[in-house]
Amino acid sequence: MLSEPAINIDAIAEEYGLAEHIAELDEIGLTIIPQSTLRLSDKWFNEIRDTILRVGETRTGITYDLARGPSDIPDGRPRVIGHVILSHMILEDQIFERVMTHPVKKALMTHMLGEGHRLAISDAWIKWQTPDSWEGDATTGFHTDQSIVPSPWNWQTPHIANMNWCLTDYTKEDGALAYVPGSHHEQRSPELGEALPQAVPAEAPAGSLIMFNGGLWHGSYRKTTPGLRVTMLGQHCRPYILPFQDFKGKIPEKMYSASLDPGYLRSLMREDETQLIQGPVNPKRQ
Ligand SMILES: [Fe+2]
């Protein structure tokens, strides 16, 4: 018997007024939840944003200024494309646990992936003005997050779903997420060049949460403005997929103790999984 806590989507949806967002996830494949619905303060978001910039500085040796951008450009892919991806952020600070266990996120992720879903990726993105040498209107090419699973898929039961916490304003000019509304109903990845002409920006002010179906066609627009776009994202997967970043056994106990929802956090990190594999004891093999 599984030990995941029962997640009452209906009760959370009622409390926070999520009916429209659940309908959008089904019809459009993406929804934007405003700060007022999340009932979170500016301080809550700013602390996450500032911690990401601090981690970025520690890992890359470069400072990141919201208005002016990076003090230098890291070598390799960031220099070519104009962003840096910081992985495994949940291991860095308790603050990143908060984005995992927020009740609205939990309800909408459960709507898409069912109970027992896992955290698959815990990344922060710091994006700056796209270099002139980068060609095209999109920086991140159009794709689906669940392309590792052969299509066709069932759009009602995606294998993967994602969340983007917007920590700076998301506009097309600021390099927002780009997506094709309703494309998850195609139940396949886009062909090369198929998605961009149909795409729209996911425009949202800082303090918003964007959630979307793993079958949604998406990428991101080039950033034509100075300063930074800062995002905390997190792919999640159903329990039959091994997370791309594995956190089992790596989260300190004190993080669970300090969490407002330790049961859900343990489930996200596969810490309830021993009960799936133990099975009945065979006395002959003792
Ligand atoms: Fe993606």
Short mmCIF file of N, CA and C in Angstrom, two decimals, residues 69-153:
data_model
loop_
_atom_site.label_atom_id
_atom_site.label_comp_id
_atom_site.label_asym_id
_atom_site.label_seq_id
_atom_site.Cartn_x
_atom_site.Cartn_y
_atom_site.Cartn_z
N GLY A 69 22.48 43.23 -15.71
CA GLY A 69 22.84 41.93 -16.27
C GLY A 69 24.09 41.37 -15.61
N PRO A 70 24.72 40.36 -16.23
CA PRO A 70 25.90 39.72 -15.63
C PRO A 70 27.13 40.61 -15.76
N SER A 71 28.05 40.47 -14.79
CA SER A 71 29.28 41.28 -14.81
C SER A 71 30.23 40.76 -15.88
N ASP A 72 30.07 39.53 -16.25
CA ASP A 72 30.88 38.91 -17.30
C ASP A 72 30.00 37.80 -17.89
N ILE A 73 30.46 37.14 -18.92
CA ILE A 73 29.66 36.07 -19.51
C ILE A 73 30.41 34.75 -19.32
N PRO A 74 29.75 33.75 -18.71
CA PRO A 74 30.42 32.45 -18.57
C PRO A 74 30.75 31.86 -19.94
N ASP A 75 31.84 31.13 -20.01
CA ASP A 75 32.23 30.51 -21.27
C ASP A 75 31.29 29.36 -21.61
N GLY A 76 31.36 28.92 -22.84
CA GLY A 76 30.57 27.77 -23.28
C GLY A 76 29.19 28.18 -23.75
N ARG A 77 28.23 27.30 -23.52
CA ARG A 77 26.87 27.51 -24.01
C ARG A 77 26.25 28.85 -23.57
N PRO A 78 26.43 29.28 -22.28
CA PRO A 78 25.85 30.57 -21.88
C PRO A 78 26.30 31.73 -22.75
N ARG A 79 27.54 31.71 -23.17
CA ARG A 79 28.05 32.81 -24.02
C ARG A 79 27.36 32.81 -25.37
N VAL A 80 27.01 31.63 -25.86
CA VAL A 80 26.39 31.51 -27.18
C VAL A 80 24.91 31.88 -27.13
N ILE A 81 24.19 31.41 -26.10
CA ILE A 81 22.73 31.51 -26.10
C ILE A 81 22.20 32.64 -25.20
N GLY A 82 22.99 33.05 -24.18
CA GLY A 82 22.56 34.17 -23.34
C GLY A 82 21.79 33.79 -22.10
N HIS A 83 22.01 32.61 -21.58
CA HIS A 83 21.45 32.27 -20.28
C HIS A 83 22.31 31.20 -19.60
N VAL A 84 22.15 31.13 -18.27
CA VAL A 84 22.84 30.08 -17.52
C VAL A 84 21.78 29.30 -16.75
N ILE A 85 21.94 27.98 -16.73
CA ILE A 85 21.00 27.10 -16.01
C ILE A 85 21.71 26.56 -14.77
N LEU A 86 21.09 26.77 -13.61
CA LEU A 86 21.65 26.29 -12.34
C LEU A 86 20.82 25.09 -11.90
N SER A 87 21.42 23.92 -11.83
CA SER A 87 20.66 22.70 -11.57
C SER A 87 20.68 22.33 -10.08
N HIS A 88 19.82 21.37 -9.71
CA HIS A 88 19.77 20.81 -8.35
C HIS A 88 19.59 21.89 -7.27
N MET A 89 18.77 22.89 -7.56
CA MET A 89 18.62 24.02 -6.62
C MET A 89 18.02 23.62 -5.28
N ILE A 90 17.19 22.57 -5.26
CA ILE A 90 16.56 22.16 -4.00
C ILE A 90 17.61 21.82 -2.95
N LEU A 91 18.80 21.44 -3.38
CA LEU A 91 19.85 21.09 -2.43
C LEU A 91 20.54 22.32 -1.84
N GLU A 92 20.26 23.48 -2.38
CA GLU A 92 20.98 24.69 -1.99
C GLU A 92 20.41 25.39 -0.76
N ASP A 93 19.08 25.37 -0.61
CA ASP A 93 18.49 26.24 0.41
C ASP A 93 17.04 25.82 0.68
N GLN A 94 16.64 25.94 1.91
CA GLN A 94 15.26 25.64 2.30
C GLN A 94 14.24 26.43 1.48
N ILE A 95 14.68 27.58 1.01
CA ILE A 95 13.77 28.47 0.29
C ILE A 95 13.19 27.78 -0.96
N PHE A 96 13.96 26.86 -1.54
CA PHE A 96 13.48 26.20 -2.76
C PHE A 96 12.50 25.07 -2.46
N GLU A 97 12.44 24.68 -1.21
CA GLU A 97 11.41 23.71 -0.80
C GLU A 97 10.03 24.36 -0.83
N ARG A 98 9.99 25.66 -0.59
CA ARG A 98 8.69 26.35 -0.55
C ARG A 98 7.97 26.30 -1.89
N VAL A 99 8.74 26.38 -2.98
CA VAL A 99 8.09 26.36 -4.30
C VAL A 99 7.59 24.96 -4.64
N MET A 100 8.13 23.95 -3.96
CA MET A 100 7.71 22.57 -4.21
C MET A 100 6.40 22.23 -3.52
N THR A 101 6.17 22.83 -2.35
CA THR A 101 5.07 22.37 -1.50
C THR A 101 3.92 23.37 -1.41
N HIS A 102 3.95 24.44 -2.20
CA HIS A 102 2.83 25.39 -2.14
C HIS A 102 1.53 24.66 -2.52
N PRO A 103 0.45 24.90 -1.78
CA PRO A 103 -0.79 24.13 -2.03
C PRO A 103 -1.35 24.27 -3.44
N VAL A 104 -1.24 25.45 -4.05
CA VAL A 104 -1.78 25.63 -5.41
C VAL A 104 -0.97 24.80 -6.40
N LYS A 105 0.36 24.88 -6.29
CA LYS A 105 1.22 24.06 -7.14
C LYS A 105 0.90 22.58 -6.95
N LYS A 106 0.77 22.18 -5.70
CA LYS A 106 0.51 20.77 -5.38
C LYS A 106 -0.80 20.28 -6.01
N ALA A 107 -1.83 21.10 -5.92
CA ALA A 107 -3.14 20.70 -6.47
C ALA A 107 -3.09 20.61 -8.00
N LEU A 108 -2.48 21.62 -8.64
CA LEU A 108 -2.47 21.63 -10.11
C LEU A 108 -1.52 20.56 -10.66
N MET A 109 -0.42 20.31 -9.97
CA MET A 109 0.49 19.24 -10.41
C MET A 109 -0.21 17.89 -10.24
N THR A 110 -0.96 17.74 -9.17
CA THR A 110 -1.68 16.48 -8.95
C THR A 110 -2.79 16.31 -9.99
N HIS A 111 -3.41 17.41 -10.40
CA HIS A 111 -4.42 17.33 -11.46
C HIS A 111 -3.79 16.76 -12.74
N MET A 112 -2.55 17.18 -13.05
CA MET A 112 -1.92 16.72 -14.29
C MET A 112 -1.27 15.34 -14.16
N LEU A 113 -0.64 15.07 -13.01
CA LEU A 113 0.21 13.87 -12.90
C LEU A 113 -0.30 12.83 -11.90
N GLY A 114 -1.39 13.13 -11.21
CA GLY A 114 -1.88 12.19 -10.21
C GLY A 114 -1.02 12.22 -8.95
N GLU A 115 -1.46 11.47 -7.94
CA GLU A 115 -0.69 11.42 -6.70
C GLU A 115 0.57 10.57 -6.90
N GLY A 116 1.56 10.81 -6.05
CA GLY A 116 2.80 10.05 -6.13
C GLY A 116 3.77 10.58 -7.16
N HIS A 117 3.50 11.77 -7.75
CA HIS A 117 4.44 12.32 -8.74
C HIS A 117 5.73 12.74 -8.05
N ARG A 118 6.80 12.81 -8.84
CA ARG A 118 8.14 13.07 -8.32
C ARG A 118 8.69 14.36 -8.88
N LEU A 119 9.60 14.98 -8.14
CA LEU A 119 10.37 16.10 -8.68
C LEU A 119 11.41 15.52 -9.63
N ALA A 120 11.43 16.01 -10.86
CA ALA A 120 12.35 15.46 -11.86
C ALA A 120 13.52 16.39 -12.15
N ILE A 121 13.29 17.69 -12.03
CA ILE A 121 14.34 18.69 -12.29
C ILE A 121 14.08 19.88 -11.38
N SER A 122 15.12 20.38 -10.75
CA SER A 122 15.01 21.58 -9.91
C SER A 122 16.05 22.59 -10.39
N ASP A 123 15.66 23.39 -11.38
CA ASP A 123 16.61 24.30 -12.03
C ASP A 123 16.18 25.76 -11.88
N ALA A 124 17.17 26.63 -11.81
CA ALA A 124 16.93 28.07 -11.94
C ALA A 124 17.58 28.54 -13.24
N TRP A 125 16.91 29.50 -13.89
CA TRP A 125 17.46 30.07 -15.12
C TRP A 125 17.72 31.55 -14.89
N ILE A 126 18.90 32.00 -15.28
CA ILE A 126 19.20 33.43 -15.33
C ILE A 126 19.48 33.74 -16.80
N LYS A 127 18.62 34.59 -17.36
CA LYS A 127 18.72 34.89 -18.79
C LYS A 127 18.98 36.37 -18.98
N TRP A 128 19.90 36.71 -19.86
CA TRP A 128 20.20 38.11 -20.14
C TRP A 128 19.97 38.39 -21.62
N GLN A 129 20.30 39.61 -22.04
CA GLN A 129 20.01 40.01 -23.42
C GLN A 129 20.66 39.02 -24.40
N THR A 130 19.85 38.53 -25.31
CA THR A 130 20.33 37.51 -26.25
C THR A 130 21.42 38.10 -27.15
N PRO A 131 22.56 37.42 -27.28
CA PRO A 131 23.65 37.94 -28.12
C PRO A 131 23.20 38.16 -29.57
N ASP A 132 23.72 39.20 -30.19
CA ASP A 132 23.37 39.48 -31.59
C ASP A 132 23.72 38.30 -32.49
N SER A 133 24.74 37.55 -32.08
CA SER A 133 25.20 36.44 -32.92
C SER A 133 24.22 35.27 -32.93
N TRP A 134 23.26 35.28 -31.98
CA TRP A 134 22.27 34.20 -31.94
C TRP A 134 21.20 34.48 -32.98
N GLU A 135 20.95 33.53 -33.87
CA GLU A 135 19.99 33.75 -34.95
C GLU A 135 18.62 33.21 -34.57
N GLY A 136 17.58 33.87 -35.04
CA GLY A 136 16.22 33.37 -34.84
C GLY A 136 15.47 34.11 -33.75
N ASP A 137 14.15 33.92 -33.75
CA ASP A 137 13.27 34.60 -32.79
C ASP A 137 13.20 33.88 -31.46
N ALA A 138 13.57 32.62 -31.43
CA ALA A 138 13.51 31.84 -30.19
C ALA A 138 14.92 31.50 -29.73
N THR A 139 15.13 31.50 -28.40
CA THR A 139 16.42 31.01 -27.89
C THR A 139 16.31 29.53 -27.59
N THR A 140 15.34 29.16 -26.74
CA THR A 140 15.10 27.74 -26.51
C THR A 140 14.20 27.24 -27.64
N GLY A 141 14.67 26.26 -28.40
CA GLY A 141 13.89 25.73 -29.51
C GLY A 141 12.61 25.04 -29.03
N PHE A 142 11.62 24.96 -29.91
CA PHE A 142 10.33 24.39 -29.50
C PHE A 142 10.43 22.88 -29.32
N HIS A 143 9.83 22.44 -28.23
CA HIS A 143 9.91 21.03 -27.85
C HIS A 143 8.75 20.71 -26.90
N THR A 144 8.65 19.46 -26.52
CA THR A 144 7.78 19.07 -25.41
C THR A 144 8.68 18.50 -24.32
N ASP A 145 8.25 18.62 -23.06
CA ASP A 145 9.09 18.14 -21.97
C ASP A 145 9.05 16.62 -21.83
N GLN A 146 8.05 15.97 -22.44
CA GLN A 146 7.93 14.52 -22.26
C GLN A 146 8.31 13.76 -23.52
N SER A 147 9.21 14.34 -24.33
CA SER A 147 9.57 13.69 -25.60
C SER A 147 10.38 12.42 -25.39
N ILE A 148 10.85 12.16 -24.17
CA ILE A 148 11.55 10.89 -23.91
C ILE A 148 10.61 9.70 -24.02
N VAL A 149 9.31 9.96 -23.88
CA VAL A 149 8.32 8.89 -23.99
C VAL A 149 7.79 8.90 -25.42
N PRO A 150 7.84 7.77 -26.12
CA PRO A 150 7.35 7.76 -27.51
C PRO A 150 5.89 8.19 -27.59
N SER A 151 5.58 9.01 -28.60
CA SER A 151 4.20 9.41 -28.85
C SER A 151 3.54 8.37 -29.75
N PRO A 152 2.20 8.36 -29.86
CA PRO A 152 1.28 9.35 -29.31
C PRO A 152 1.06 9.17 -27.81
N TRP A 153 0.74 10.32 -27.14
CA TRP A 153 0.44 10.33 -25.74
C TRP A 153 -1.06 10.54 -25.54
#
